Amino acid sequence: SQLKVKDLPQGATKAIKEISGVQRKPNDPALPENIRKPLEEWLAAERGYQVGNCDITVLLEAPKLTPYKQKIIDSIAGILGVEASCVSLKAKTAEGLGPIGRGEGIASLATVMLVKGV
């Protein structure tokens, strides 16, 4: 299947859920095999673009991401094929407001810079 740009935030959210243990399904295949290959194919097809860096903000009340932060960064860097220093990860709370604030879900915002012809 072909990966589309709109799928990247969902993929980042899934990666964070998997690594942090927020959502674990025993029969759910590992993310790198599901996302990395289609992502690489998509980037190659778009005239030689590569990931330059990635900035991710996660909105959640729990769990605290600090114990998982480096593992998440390393995993996302591996998926994107960049150094860990090219991935920025921040966690924010919703201060008790809405579904995220009540602990009913999490959200992520991801910005990826693509560099042509690196």
Coordinates of N, CA and C in Angstrom, one line a residue, residues 37-81:
K37 N 9.2 1.0 5.3 CA 9.4 0.7 3.9 C 8.5 1.6 3.0
P38 N 7.1 1.7 3.3 CA 6.3 2.5 2.5 C 6.8 4.0 2.5
L39 N 7.3 4.5 3.7 CA 7.7 5.8 3.8 C 9.0 6.0 2.9
E40 N 9.9 5.1 2.9 CA 11.1 5.2 2.1 C 10.7 5.2 0.6
E41 N 9.8 4.3 0.2 CA 9.4 4.3 -1.2 C 8.7 5.6 -1.6
W42 N 7.9 6.1 -0.7 CA 7.2 7.4 -1.0 C 8.2 8.5 -1.2
L43 N 9.2 8.6 -0.3 CA 10.1 9.7 -0.4 C 11.0 9.5 -1.6
A44 N 11.4 8.3 -2.0 CA 12.2 8.1 -3.2 C 11.4 8.5 -4.4
A45 N 10.1 8.1 -4.4 CA 9.2 8.4 -5.6 C 9.0 9.9 -5.8
E46 N 9.2 10.7 -4.7 CA 9.0 12.1 -4.8 C 10.3 12.8 -5.1
R47 N 11.0 12.3 -6.1 CA 12.2 13.0 -6.7 C 13.3 13.2 -5.7
G48 N 13.6 12.1 -4.9 CA 14.8 12.1 -4.1 C 14.7 12.9 -2.8
Y49 N 13.5 13.1 -2.2 CA 13.4 13.8 -0.9 C 13.8 12.9 0.2
Q50 N 14.5 13.5 1.2 CA 14.8 12.7 2.4 C 14.4 13.5 3.6
V51 N 14.2 12.9 4.7 CA 13.8 13.6 6.0 C 15.0 14.3 6.5
G52 N 14.8 15.6 6.7 CA 15.8 16.5 7.3 C 15.7 16.5 8.8
N53 N 14.5 16.7 9.4 CA 14.3 16.6 10.8 C 12.8 16.5 11.1
C54 N 12.5 16.2 12.3 CA 11.1 15.9 12.7 C 10.9 16.5 14.1
D55 N 9.8 17.3 14.2 CA 9.4 17.9 15.5 C 8.1 17.3 15.9
I56 N 8.0 16.7 17.1 CA 6.8 16.1 17.5 C 6.4 16.6 18.9
T57 N 5.1 17.0 19.0 CA 4.5 17.3 20.3 C 3.4 16.3 20.6
V58 N 3.5 15.8 21.8 CA 2.5 14.8 22.2 C 1.6 15.4 23.3
L59 N 0.3 15.3 23.2 CA -0.6 15.8 24.2 C -1.2 14.6 24.9
L60 N -0.9 14.5 26.2 CA -1.4 13.4 27.0 C -1.3 13.8 28.5
E61 N -2.1 13.1 29.3 CA -2.1 13.3 30.7 C -1.2 12.3 31.4
A62 N -1.2 11.1 30.9 CA -0.4 9.9 31.4 C -0.3 8.9 30.3
P63 N 0.8 8.2 30.3 CA 1.9 8.2 31.2 C 2.8 9.4 31.0
K64 N 3.7 9.7 31.9 CA 4.7 10.7 31.7 C 5.7 10.1 30.7
L65 N 6.1 10.9 29.7 CA 7.0 10.3 28.6 C 8.4 10.4 29.0
T66 N 8.8 11.1 30.0 CA 10.2 11.2 30.4 C 11.0 9.9 30.4
P67 N 10.4 8.8 31.0 CA 11.2 7.6 31.0 C 11.3 6.9 29.7
Y68 N 10.4 7.3 28.7 CA 10.4 6.7 27.4 C 11.0 7.6 26.3
K69 N 11.3 8.8 26.7 CA 11.6 9.8 25.7 C 12.7 9.4 24.7
Q70 N 13.8 9.0 25.2 CA 15.0 8.6 24.4 C 14.6 7.4 23.5
K71 N 13.9 6.5 24.1 CA 13.5 5.3 23.3 C 12.6 5.7 22.1
I72 N 11.7 6.6 22.4 CA 10.8 7.0 21.4 C 11.5 7.8 20.3
I73 N 12.4 8.7 20.7 CA 13.2 9.4 19.7 C 14.1 8.5 18.9
D74 N 14.7 7.5 19.5 CA 15.5 6.6 18.8 C 14.7 5.8 17.8
S75 N 13.5 5.3 18.2 CA 12.6 4.6 17.4 C 12.2 5.4 16.2
I76 N 11.7 6.6 16.4 CA 11.3 7.5 15.3 C 12.4 7.8 14.4
A77 N 13.6 8.1 14.9 CA 14.8 8.3 14.1 C 15.1 7.1 13.2
G78 N 15.0 5.9 13.8 CA 15.2 4.7 13.0 C 14.2 4.5 11.9
I79 N 12.9 4.8 12.2 CA 11.9 4.7 11.2 C 12.1 5.7 10.1
L80 N 12.5 6.9 10.4 CA 12.7 8.0 9.4 C 14.0 7.9 8.7
G81 N 14.9 7.1 9.3 CA 16.3 7.0 8.7 C 17.1 8.2 8.9

